[in-house]
């Protein structure tokens, strides 16, 4: 005997919404939403977020951009009016809609309201505004997003640093380029092909040859290199002139097969050494309460 399934309007809406979300169909999402309103269904976090997900996934299609943007913000406004508190996923989806139409200010502003909902931003929440500003060559606003990332404990990854590097290069911010190259060195070590092209573009352009000082104190540079673990000084661009940019291989011993120079092994710097010493001391004293390791640390690392 066939079992009779009695679907409630709520369960049918949820089922259809899941299919719509899976297929990323904007027309179906709009139709479902209008039906839900006419049937006076009570929408919850899941429903709103699923609808906004479809919008954020289809807004990149030029044929859907205007509709996805308008419908997405209509859904978001309804969510707020219905006293349904947005989640991180909610704000991220709406920020993507704003960024997709080139409104970085709105995307960033939305993320900064997360505190009102006791929600903590994630990297994906801030990337829409960051990438939008970088695409629009709004360098100062992009730097503001990066500063905000730091303030909320979000760590930038290679795509973010690469975007900041590119907007800095494209707007002639030589000192910023220098800083982001070092941030990439610390965070990534080995960059992707797309990031390598950005770096190549900077050093192959006219801007790279114009920045830098022509006179510097050799002793100060040597001291900085030693303090930073060898291999880099961190004092900014030294020297001016055209760069010789080419792709080369490095042999197993760390030598450049093109110019013959030996690459330097970079050790941890003084700050990292201090942090390491403190971490070892904490661990030792936690394991041995009566330990005199603190005295040993003072004598060994100072």
PDB file of C-alpha atoms in Angstrom:
ATOM      1  CA  UNK A   1       0.000   0.000   0.000  1.00  0.00           C
ATOM      2  CA  UNK A   2       1.461   3.379  -1.038  1.00  0.00           C
ATOM      3  CA  UNK A   3       2.175   5.707   1.857  1.00  0.00           C
ATOM      4  CA  UNK A   4       0.320   9.018   1.724  1.00  0.00           C
ATOM      5  CA  UNK A   5       2.579  12.068   2.119  1.00  0.00           C
ATOM      6  CA  UNK A   6       0.830  15.165   3.389  1.00  0.00           C
ATOM      7  CA  UNK A   7       3.248  18.033   2.799  1.00  0.00           C
ATOM      8  CA  UNK A   8       2.594  21.216   4.708  1.00  0.00           C
ATOM      9  CA  UNK A   9       3.118  24.522   2.897  1.00  0.00           C
ATOM     10  CA  UNK A  10       6.219  25.103   5.082  1.00  0.00           C
ATOM     11  CA  UNK A  11       7.804  21.749   4.246  1.00  0.00           C
ATOM     12  CA  UNK A  12       7.043  22.139   0.540  1.00  0.00           C
ATOM     13  CA  UNK A  13       8.597  25.610   0.557  1.00  0.00           C
ATOM     14  CA  UNK A  14      11.716  24.280   2.282  1.00  0.00           C
ATOM     15  CA  UNK A  15      11.998  21.429  -0.211  1.00  0.00           C
ATOM     16  CA  UNK A  16      11.588  23.714  -3.227  1.00  0.00           C
ATOM     17  CA  UNK A  17      14.000  26.253  -1.765  1.00  0.00           C
ATOM     18  CA  UNK A  18      16.671  23.591  -1.300  1.00  0.00           C
ATOM     19  CA  UNK A  19      16.322  22.573  -4.953  1.00  0.00           C
ATOM     20  CA  UNK A  20      16.413  26.204  -6.023  1.00  0.00           C
ATOM     21  CA  UNK A  21      19.567  26.806  -3.972  1.00  0.00           C
ATOM     22  CA  UNK A  22      21.207  23.708  -5.421  1.00  0.00           C
ATOM     23  CA  UNK A  23      20.463  24.825  -8.984  1.00  0.00           C
ATOM     24  CA  UNK A  24      21.267  28.487  -8.204  1.00  0.00           C
ATOM     25  CA  UNK A  25      18.156  29.606 -10.044  1.00  0.00           C
ATOM     26  CA  UNK A  26      17.358  33.270  -9.464  1.00  0.00           C
ATOM     27  CA  UNK A  27      13.934  33.252 -11.214  1.00  0.00           C
ATOM     28  CA  UNK A  28      12.872  30.266  -9.100  1.00  0.00           C
ATOM     29  CA  UNK A  29      14.080  32.004  -5.930  1.00  0.00           C
ATOM     30  CA  UNK A  30      12.063  35.124  -6.714  1.00  0.00           C
ATOM     31  CA  UNK A  31       8.955  33.065  -7.493  1.00  0.00           C
ATOM     32  CA  UNK A  32       9.291  31.037  -4.291  1.00  0.00           C
ATOM     33  CA  UNK A  33       9.742  34.173  -2.216  1.00  0.00           C
ATOM     34  CA  UNK A  34       6.658  35.846  -3.662  1.00  0.00           C
ATOM     35  CA  UNK A  35       4.616  32.686  -3.070  1.00  0.00           C
ATOM     36  CA  UNK A  36       5.823  32.496   0.523  1.00  0.00           C
ATOM     37  CA  UNK A  37       4.754  36.086   1.159  1.00  0.00           C
ATOM     38  CA  UNK A  38       1.319  35.579  -0.407  1.00  0.00           C
ATOM     39  CA  UNK A  39       0.845  32.400   1.649  1.00  0.00           C
ATOM     40  CA  UNK A  40       1.971  34.315   4.757  1.00  0.00           C
ATOM     41  CA  UNK A  41       4.646  31.753   5.591  1.00  0.00           C
ATOM     42  CA  UNK A  42       6.973  32.601   8.446  1.00  0.00           C
ATOM     43  CA  UNK A  43      10.521  32.851   7.105  1.00  0.00           C
ATOM     44  CA  UNK A  44      13.516  32.070   9.319  1.00  0.00           C
ATOM     45  CA  UNK A  45      17.311  32.432   9.128  1.00  0.00           C
ATOM     46  CA  UNK A  46      17.694  29.424   6.874  1.00  0.00           C
ATOM     47  CA  UNK A  47      15.148  30.654   4.334  1.00  0.00           C
ATOM     48  CA  UNK A  48      16.589  34.171   4.125  1.00  0.00           C
ATOM     49  CA  UNK A  49      20.166  32.947   3.883  1.00  0.00           C
ATOM     50  CA  UNK A  50      19.308  30.430   1.180  1.00  0.00           C
ATOM     51  CA  UNK A  51      17.628  33.143  -0.893  1.00  0.00           C
ATOM     52  CA  UNK A  52      20.574  35.491  -0.404  1.00  0.00           C
ATOM     53  CA  UNK A  53      22.979  32.702  -1.329  1.00  0.00           C
ATOM     54  CA  UNK A  54      21.251  32.309  -4.701  1.00  0.00           C
ATOM     55  CA  UNK A  55      21.498  36.070  -5.236  1.00  0.00           C
ATOM     56  CA  UNK A  56      25.200  36.209  -4.361  1.00  0.00           C
ATOM     57  CA  UNK A  57      25.949  33.272  -6.672  1.00  0.00           C
ATOM     58  CA  UNK A  58      24.079  34.717  -9.656  1.00  0.00           C
ATOM     59  CA  UNK A  59      25.003  38.405  -9.312  1.00  0.00           C
ATOM     60  CA  UNK A  60      28.261  37.838 -11.204  1.00  0.00           C
ATOM     61  CA  UNK A  61      26.270  37.011 -14.345  1.00  0.00           C
ATOM     62  CA  UNK A  62      25.748  40.327 -16.208  1.00  0.00           C
ATOM     63  CA  UNK A  63      22.276  39.227 -17.325  1.00  0.00           C
ATOM     64  CA  UNK A  64      21.234  38.638 -13.702  1.00  0.00           C
ATOM     65  CA  UNK A  65      23.206  41.372 -11.925  1.00  0.00           C
ATOM     66  CA  UNK A  66      20.495  44.015 -11.608  1.00  0.00           C
ATOM     67  CA  UNK A  67      17.790  41.537 -10.620  1.00  0.00           C
ATOM     68  CA  UNK A  68      20.013  39.708  -8.126  1.00  0.00           C
ATOM     69  CA  UNK A  69      21.051  42.989  -6.504  1.00  0.00           C
ATOM     70  CA  UNK A  70      17.518  44.392  -6.249  1.00  0.00           C
ATOM     71  CA  UNK A  71      15.963  41.144  -5.053  1.00  0.00           C
ATOM     72  CA  UNK A  72      18.785  40.426  -2.605  1.00  0.00           C
ATOM     73  CA  UNK A  73      18.413  43.749  -0.824  1.00  0.00           C
ATOM     74  CA  UNK A  74      14.643  43.381  -0.827  1.00  0.00           C
ATOM     75  CA  UNK A  75      15.063  40.064   0.972  1.00  0.00           C
ATOM     76  CA  UNK A  76      17.603  41.555   3.377  1.00  0.00           C
ATOM     77  CA  UNK A  77      15.349  44.518   4.206  1.00  0.00           C
ATOM     78  CA  UNK A  78      12.453  42.124   4.820  1.00  0.00           C
ATOM     79  CA  UNK A  79      14.671  40.089   7.130  1.00  0.00           C
ATOM     80  CA  UNK A  80      15.532  43.150   9.201  1.00  0.00           C
ATOM     81  CA  UNK A  81      11.922  44.343   9.239  1.00  0.00           C
ATOM     82  CA  UNK A  82      10.849  40.926  10.487  1.00  0.00           C
ATOM     83  CA  UNK A  83      13.266  41.220  13.410  1.00  0.00           C
ATOM     84  CA  UNK A  84      15.331  38.256  12.206  1.00  0.00           C
ATOM     85  CA  UNK A  85      18.918  38.906  13.287  1.00  0.00           C
ATOM     86  CA  UNK A  86      21.442  38.538  10.439  1.00  0.00           C
ATOM     87  CA  UNK A  87      24.246  36.019  10.734  1.00  0.00           C
ATOM     88  CA  UNK A  88      27.780  36.292   9.362  1.00  0.00           C
ATOM     89  CA  UNK A  89      26.641  34.382   6.274  1.00  0.00           C
ATOM     90  CA  UNK A  90      23.791  36.854   5.775  1.00  0.00           C
ATOM     91  CA  UNK A  91      25.974  39.959   5.830  1.00  0.00           C
ATOM     92  CA  UNK A  92      28.646  38.296   3.700  1.00  0.00           C
ATOM     93  CA  UNK A  93      26.111  37.457   0.992  1.00  0.00           C
ATOM     94  CA  UNK A  94      24.708  41.001   0.941  1.00  0.00           C
ATOM     95  CA  UNK A  95      28.220  42.498   0.925  1.00  0.00           C
ATOM     96  CA  UNK A  96      28.958  40.400  -2.164  1.00  0.00           C
ATOM     97  CA  UNK A  97      25.899  41.868  -3.867  1.00  0.00           C
ATOM     98  CA  UNK A  98      27.040  45.423  -3.147  1.00  0.00           C
ATOM     99  CA  UNK A  99      30.597  44.720  -4.289  1.00  0.00           C
ATOM    100  CA  UNK A 100      29.363  43.089  -7.501  1.00  0.00           C
ATOM    101  CA  UNK A 101      27.802  46.394  -8.597  1.00  0.00           C
ATOM    102  CA  UNK A 102      30.930  48.322  -7.635  1.00  0.00           C
ATOM    103  CA  UNK A 103      29.663  49.718  -4.333  1.00  0.00           C
ATOM    104  CA  UNK A 104      32.585  48.992  -2.043  1.00  0.00           C
ATOM    105  CA  UNK A 105      31.449  51.555   0.514  1.00  0.00           C
ATOM    106  CA  UNK A 106      28.154  49.757   0.994  1.00  0.00           C
ATOM    107  CA  UNK A 107      29.857  46.376   1.183  1.00  0.00           C
ATOM    108  CA  UNK A 108      32.306  47.619   3.814  1.00  0.00           C
ATOM    109  CA  UNK A 109      29.599  49.475   5.704  1.00  0.00           C
ATOM    110  CA  UNK A 110      27.523  46.314   5.980  1.00  0.00           C
ATOM    111  CA  UNK A 111      30.422  44.401   7.506  1.00  0.00           C
ATOM    112  CA  UNK A 112      31.023  47.160  10.039  1.00  0.00           C
ATOM    113  CA  UNK A 113      27.418  46.740  11.271  1.00  0.00           C
ATOM    114  CA  UNK A 114      28.084  43.126  12.300  1.00  0.00           C
ATOM    115  CA  UNK A 115      28.868  44.251  15.829  1.00  0.00           C
ATOM    116  CA  UNK A 116      25.261  45.405  16.198  1.00  0.00           C
ATOM    117  CA  UNK A 117      24.205  41.775  15.734  1.00  0.00           C
ATOM    118  CA  UNK A 118      27.010  40.400  17.948  1.00  0.00           C
ATOM    119  CA  UNK A 119      28.507  38.752  14.889  1.00  0.00           C
ATOM    120  CA  UNK A 120      32.255  38.495  14.223  1.00  0.00           C
ATOM    121  CA  UNK A 121      33.454  39.133  10.644  1.00  0.00           C
ATOM    122  CA  UNK A 122      35.424  36.481   8.807  1.00  0.00           C
ATOM    123  CA  UNK A 123      37.899  36.930   5.972  1.00  0.00           C
ATOM    124  CA  UNK A 124      35.171  36.121   3.447  1.00  0.00           C
ATOM    125  CA  UNK A 125      33.060  38.917   4.929  1.00  0.00           C
ATOM    126  CA  UNK A 126      35.693  41.566   4.229  1.00  0.00           C
ATOM    127  CA  UNK A 127      37.014  40.338   0.891  1.00  0.00           C
ATOM    128  CA  UNK A 128      34.106  41.697  -1.225  1.00  0.00           C
ATOM    129  CA  UNK A 129      34.808  45.276  -0.140  1.00  0.00           C
ATOM    130  CA  UNK A 130      38.584  44.802  -0.351  1.00  0.00           C
ATOM    131  CA  UNK A 131      38.526  43.348  -3.864  1.00  0.00           C
ATOM    132  CA  UNK A 132      35.993  45.959  -5.000  1.00  0.00           C
ATOM    133  CA  UNK A 133      38.192  48.826  -3.827  1.00  0.00           C
ATOM    134  CA  UNK A 134      41.238  47.229  -5.442  1.00  0.00           C
ATOM    135  CA  UNK A 135      39.425  46.779  -8.767  1.00  0.00           C
ATOM    136  CA  UNK A 136      38.315  50.421  -8.638  1.00  0.00           C
ATOM    137  CA  UNK A 137      41.881  51.569  -7.793  1.00  0.00           C
ATOM    138  CA  UNK A 138      40.646  53.062  -4.521  1.00  0.00           C
ATOM    139  CA  UNK A 139      43.884  52.290  -2.729  1.00  0.00           C
ATOM    140  CA  UNK A 140      43.317  54.282   0.464  1.00  0.00           C
ATOM    141  CA  UNK A 141      39.949  52.613   1.034  1.00  0.00           C
ATOM    142  CA  UNK A 142      41.521  49.203   0.419  1.00  0.00           C
ATOM    143  CA  UNK A 143      44.144  49.985   3.072  1.00  0.00           C
ATOM    144  CA  UNK A 144      41.323  50.947   5.435  1.00  0.00           C
ATOM    145  CA  UNK A 145      39.758  47.504   4.975  1.00  0.00           C
ATOM    146  CA  UNK A 146      43.118  45.890   5.712  1.00  0.00           C
ATOM    147  CA  UNK A 147      43.436  47.953   8.901  1.00  0.00           C
ATOM    148  CA  UNK A 148      39.953  46.857   9.906  1.00  0.00           C
ATOM    149  CA  UNK A 149      40.939  43.222   9.296  1.00  0.00           C
ATOM    150  CA  UNK A 150      43.783  43.609  11.768  1.00  0.00           C
ATOM    151  CA  UNK A 151      41.509  45.284  14.341  1.00  0.00           C
ATOM    152  CA  UNK A 152      39.048  42.367  14.317  1.00  0.00           C
ATOM    153  CA  UNK A 153      41.706  39.652  14.268  1.00  0.00           C
ATOM    154  CA  UNK A 154      41.279  38.580  10.636  1.00  0.00           C
ATOM    155  CA  UNK A 155      44.445  37.488   8.821  1.00  0.00           C
ATOM    156  CA  UNK A 156      44.867  38.365   5.143  1.00  0.00           C
ATOM    157  CA  UNK A 157      45.834  35.523   2.817  1.00  0.00           C
ATOM    158  CA  UNK A 158      47.679  35.486  -0.499  1.00  0.00           C
ATOM    159  CA  UNK A 159      44.758  36.639  -2.729  1.00  0.00           C
ATOM    160  CA  UNK A 160      44.139  39.604  -0.409  1.00  0.00           C
ATOM    161  CA  UNK A 161      47.804  40.598  -0.215  1.00  0.00           C
ATOM    162  CA  UNK A 162      48.152  40.155  -3.974  1.00  0.00           C
ATOM    163  CA  UNK A 163      45.181  42.480  -4.574  1.00  0.00           C
ATOM    164  CA  UNK A 164      46.659  45.071  -2.216  1.00  0.00           C
ATOM    165  CA  UNK A 165      50.040  44.707  -3.907  1.00  0.00           C
ATOM    166  CA  UNK A 166      48.488  45.236  -7.342  1.00  0.00           C
ATOM    167  CA  UNK A 167      46.452  48.309  -6.409  1.00  0.00           C
ATOM    168  CA  UNK A 168      49.575  49.759  -4.767  1.00  0.00           C
ATOM    169  CA  UNK A 169      51.634  49.108  -7.909  1.00  0.00           C
ATOM    170  CA  UNK A 170      48.922  50.429 -10.221  1.00  0.00           C
ATOM    171  CA  UNK A 171      48.608  53.655  -8.220  1.00  0.00           C
ATOM    172  CA  UNK A 172      52.353  54.184  -7.820  1.00  0.00           C
ATOM    173  CA  UNK A 173      52.558  53.559  -4.068  1.00  0.00           C
ATOM    174  CA  UNK A 174      56.126  52.290  -4.000  1.00  0.00           C
ATOM    175  CA  UNK A 175      56.504  52.078  -0.235  1.00  0.00           C
ATOM    176  CA  UNK A 176      53.253  50.136   0.024  1.00  0.00           C
ATOM    177  CA  UNK A 177      54.512  47.735  -2.642  1.00  0.00           C
ATOM    178  CA  UNK A 178      57.633  47.189  -0.555  1.00  0.00           C
ATOM    179  CA  UNK A 179      55.530  46.458   2.521  1.00  0.00           C
ATOM    180  CA  UNK A 180      53.229  43.990   0.768  1.00  0.00           C
ATOM    181  CA  UNK A 181      56.158  42.133  -0.767  1.00  0.00           C
ATOM    182  CA  UNK A 182      57.453  41.522   2.757  1.00  0.00           C
ATOM    183  CA  UNK A 183      53.998  40.535   3.980  1.00  0.00           C
ATOM    184  CA  UNK A 184      53.828  37.985   1.183  1.00  0.00           C
ATOM    185  CA  UNK A 185      57.296  36.737   2.120  1.00  0.00           C
ATOM    186  CA  UNK A 186      56.198  36.153   5.708  1.00  0.00           C
ATOM    187  CA  UNK A 187      52.727  34.762   4.981  1.00  0.00           C
ATOM    188  CA  UNK A 188      53.165  32.778   1.779  1.00  0.00           C
ATOM    189  CA  UNK A 189      56.856  32.075   1.144  1.00  0.00           C
ATOM    190  CA  UNK A 190      56.106  30.611  -2.322  1.00  0.00           C
ATOM    191  CA  UNK A 191      53.629  32.705  -4.320  1.00  0.00           C
ATOM    192  CA  UNK A 192      51.163  31.527  -6.952  1.00  0.00           C
ATOM    193  CA  UNK A 193      51.581  32.142 -10.671  1.00  0.00           C
ATOM    194  CA  UNK A 194      49.064  35.012 -10.676  1.00  0.00           C
ATOM    195  CA  UNK A 195      50.846  36.760  -7.793  1.00  0.00           C
ATOM    196  CA  UNK A 196      54.191  36.255  -9.536  1.00  0.00           C
ATOM    197  CA  UNK A 197      52.810  38.085 -12.575  1.00  0.00           C
ATOM    198  CA  UNK A 198      51.810  41.048 -10.389  1.00  0.00           C
ATOM    199  CA  UNK A 199      55.317  41.161  -8.909  1.00  0.00           C
ATOM    200  CA  UNK A 200      56.860  40.880 -12.365  1.00  0.00           C
ATOM    201  CA  UNK A 201      54.646  43.703 -13.599  1.00  0.00           C
ATOM    202  CA  UNK A 202      55.818  46.015 -10.831  1.00  0.00           C
ATOM    203  CA  UNK A 203      59.535  45.384 -11.294  1.00  0.00           C
ATOM    204  CA  UNK A 204      59.191  45.561 -15.077  1.00  0.00           C
ATOM    205  CA  UNK A 205      57.448  48.929 -14.947  1.00  0.00           C
ATOM    206  CA  UNK A 206      58.799  52.450 -14.755  1.00  0.00           C
ATOM    207  CA  UNK A 207      57.615  53.009 -11.183  1.00  0.00           C
ATOM    208  CA  UNK A 208      59.978  50.443  -9.679  1.00  0.00           C
ATOM    209  CA  UNK A 209      63.016  52.200 -11.077  1.00  0.00           C
ATOM    210  CA  UNK A 210      62.031  55.591  -9.676  1.00  0.00           C
ATOM    211  CA  UNK A 211      61.511  54.727  -6.020  1.00  0.00           C
ATOM    212  CA  UNK A 212      64.330  54.336  -3.529  1.00  0.00           C
ATOM    213  CA  UNK A 213      67.188  56.320  -2.103  1.00  0.00           C
ATOM    214  CA  UNK A 214      70.540  56.719  -3.790  1.00  0.00           C
ATOM    215  CA  UNK A 215      72.628  57.006  -0.638  1.00  0.00           C
ATOM    216  CA  UNK A 216      72.529  54.871   2.499  1.00  0.00           C
ATOM    217  CA  UNK A 217      74.704  53.783   5.407  1.00  0.00           C
ATOM    218  CA  UNK A 218      76.186  50.352   4.759  1.00  0.00           C
ATOM    219  CA  UNK A 219      76.674  49.644   8.464  1.00  0.00           C
ATOM    220  CA  UNK A 220      73.005  50.381   9.167  1.00  0.00           C
ATOM    221  CA  UNK A 221      71.953  47.993   6.398  1.00  0.00           C
ATOM    222  CA  UNK A 222      74.271  45.235   7.664  1.00  0.00           C
ATOM    223  CA  UNK A 223      72.938  45.678  11.195  1.00  0.00           C
ATOM    224  CA  UNK A 224      69.340  45.479   9.964  1.00  0.00           C
ATOM    225  CA  UNK A 225      70.076  42.318   7.946  1.00  0.00           C
ATOM    226  CA  UNK A 226      71.618  40.673  11.018  1.00  0.00           C
ATOM    227  CA  UNK A 227      68.737  41.745  13.237  1.00  0.00           C
ATOM    228  CA  UNK A 228      66.182  40.322  10.783  1.00  0.00           C
ATOM    229  CA  UNK A 229      67.808  36.921  10.532  1.00  0.00           C
ATOM    230  CA  UNK A 230      69.788  37.502   7.341  1.00  0.00           C
ATOM    231  CA  UNK A 231      68.660  37.912   3.746  1.00  0.00           C
ATOM    232  CA  UNK A 232      66.662  41.153   4.089  1.00  0.00           C
ATOM    233  CA  UNK A 233      67.008  44.536   5.773  1.00  0.00           C
ATOM    234  CA  UNK A 234      63.498  46.017   5.776  1.00  0.00           C
ATOM    235  CA  UNK A 235      64.755  49.584   5.321  1.00  0.00           C
ATOM    236  CA  UNK A 236      62.865  50.263   2.104  1.00  0.00           C
ATOM    237  CA  UNK A 237      64.047  50.589  -1.480  1.00  0.00           C
ATOM    238  CA  UNK A 238      67.793  51.139  -1.750  1.00  0.00           C
ATOM    239  CA  UNK A 239      69.046  52.423  -5.090  1.00  0.00           C
ATOM    240  CA  UNK A 240      67.313  53.559  -8.261  1.00  0.00           C
ATOM    241  CA  UNK A 241      67.300  52.371 -11.830  1.00  0.00           C
ATOM    242  CA  UNK A 242      65.836  49.735 -14.117  1.00  0.00           C
ATOM    243  CA  UNK A 243      65.405  46.214 -12.770  1.00  0.00           C
ATOM    244  CA  UNK A 244      66.507  43.139 -14.695  1.00  0.00           C
ATOM    245  CA  UNK A 245      63.433  40.896 -14.488  1.00  0.00           C
ATOM    246  CA  UNK A 246      63.628  37.309 -15.684  1.00  0.00           C
ATOM    247  CA  UNK A 247      62.533  33.808 -14.739  1.00  0.00           C
ATOM    248  CA  UNK A 248      65.373  31.654 -13.442  1.00  0.00           C
ATOM    249  CA  UNK A 249      65.971  28.378 -11.649  1.00  0.00           C
ATOM    250  CA  UNK A 250      67.674  27.837  -8.314  1.00  0.00           C
ATOM    251  CA  UNK A 251      69.956  24.841  -7.895  1.00  0.00           C
ATOM    252  CA  UNK A 252      69.785  22.404  -4.977  1.00  0.00           C
ATOM    253  CA  UNK A 253      72.428  24.388  -3.103  1.00  0.00           C
ATOM    254  CA  UNK A 254      70.425  27.617  -3.226  1.00  0.00           C
ATOM    255  CA  UNK A 255      72.414  29.244  -6.024  1.00  0.00           C
ATOM    256  CA  UNK A 256      70.861  31.235  -8.872  1.00  0.00           C
ATOM    257  CA  UNK A 257      71.746  29.552 -12.174  1.00  0.00           C
ATOM    258  CA  UNK A 258      71.394  32.870 -14.019  1.00  0.00           C
ATOM    259  CA  UNK A 259      73.529  35.369 -12.075  1.00  0.00           C
ATOM    260  CA  UNK A 260      75.481  32.914  -9.901  1.00  0.00           C
ATOM    261  CA  UNK A 261      74.559  34.609  -6.626  1.00  0.00           C
ATOM    262  CA  UNK A 262      74.014  32.434  -3.560  1.00  0.00           C
ATOM    263  CA  UNK A 263      70.598  32.851  -1.925  1.00  0.00           C
ATOM    264  CA  UNK A 264      70.758  33.522   1.800  1.00  0.00           C
ATOM    265  CA  UNK A 265      68.924  31.365   4.298  1.00  0.00           C
ATOM    266  CA  UNK A 266      66.642  33.639   6.351  1.00  0.00           C
ATOM    267  CA  UNK A 267      66.566  32.782  10.045  1.00  0.00           C
ATOM    268  CA  UNK A 268      63.962  33.999  12.534  1.00  0.00           C
ATOM    269  CA  UNK A 269      64.417  37.634  13.558  1.00  0.00           C
ATOM    270  CA  UNK A 270      64.947  39.062  17.047  1.00  0.00           C
ATOM    271  CA  UNK A 271      61.228  39.507  17.778  1.00  0.00           C
ATOM    272  CA  UNK A 272      60.452  35.947  16.685  1.00  0.00           C
ATOM    273  CA  UNK A 273      63.374  34.652  18.761  1.00  0.00           C
ATOM    274  CA  UNK A 274      62.022  36.435  21.836  1.00  0.00           C
ATOM    275  CA  UNK A 275      58.524  35.024  21.290  1.00  0.00           C
ATOM    276  CA  UNK A 276      59.968  31.539  20.861  1.00  0.00           C
ATOM    277  CA  UNK A 277      61.981  31.867  24.085  1.00  0.00           C
ATOM    278  CA  UNK A 278      58.926  33.037  26.014  1.00  0.00           C
ATOM    279  CA  UNK A 279      56.831  30.174  24.653  1.00  0.00           C
ATOM    280  CA  UNK A 280      59.460  27.600  25.659  1.00  0.00           C
ATOM    281  CA  UNK A 281      59.704  29.145  29.124  1.00  0.00           C
ATOM    282  CA  UNK A 282      55.928  29.080  29.638  1.00  0.00           C
ATOM    283  CA  UNK A 283      55.760  25.448  28.588  1.00  0.00           C
ATOM    284  CA  UNK A 284      58.643  24.445  30.865  1.00  0.00           C
ATOM    285  CA  UNK A 285      57.239  26.270  33.901  1.00  0.00           C
ATOM    286  CA  UNK A 286      53.752  24.824  33.338  1.00  0.00           C
ATOM    287  CA  UNK A 287      55.168  21.309  33.427  1.00  0.00           C
ATOM    288  CA  UNK A 288      57.514  21.812  36.353  1.00  0.00           C
ATOM    289  CA  UNK A 289      56.160  24.194  38.978  1.00  0.00           C
ATOM    290  CA  UNK A 290      59.365  24.230  41.029  1.00  0.00           C
ATOM    291  CA  UNK A 291      61.531  24.655  37.973  1.00  0.00           C
ATOM    292  CA  UNK A 292      64.195  27.345  37.886  1.00  0.00           C
ATOM    293  CA  UNK A 293      63.809  27.536  34.111  1.00  0.00           C
ATOM    294  CA  UNK A 294      62.935  31.227  34.327  1.00  0.00           C
ATOM    295  CA  UNK A 295      66.427  31.944  35.652  1.00  0.00           C
ATOM    296  CA  UNK A 296      67.870  29.762  32.909  1.00  0.00           C
ATOM    297  CA  UNK A 297      65.878  31.677  30.293  1.00  0.00           C
ATOM    298  CA  UNK A 298      67.156  35.024  31.512  1.00  0.00           C
ATOM    299  CA  UNK A 299      70.748  33.808  31.384  1.00  0.00           C
ATOM    300  CA  UNK A 300      70.447  32.086  28.025  1.00  0.00           C
ATOM    301  CA  UNK A 301      68.335  34.354  25.844  1.00  0.00           C
ATOM    302  CA  UNK A 302      69.168  37.850  27.122  1.00  0.00           C
TER     303      UNK A 302
END
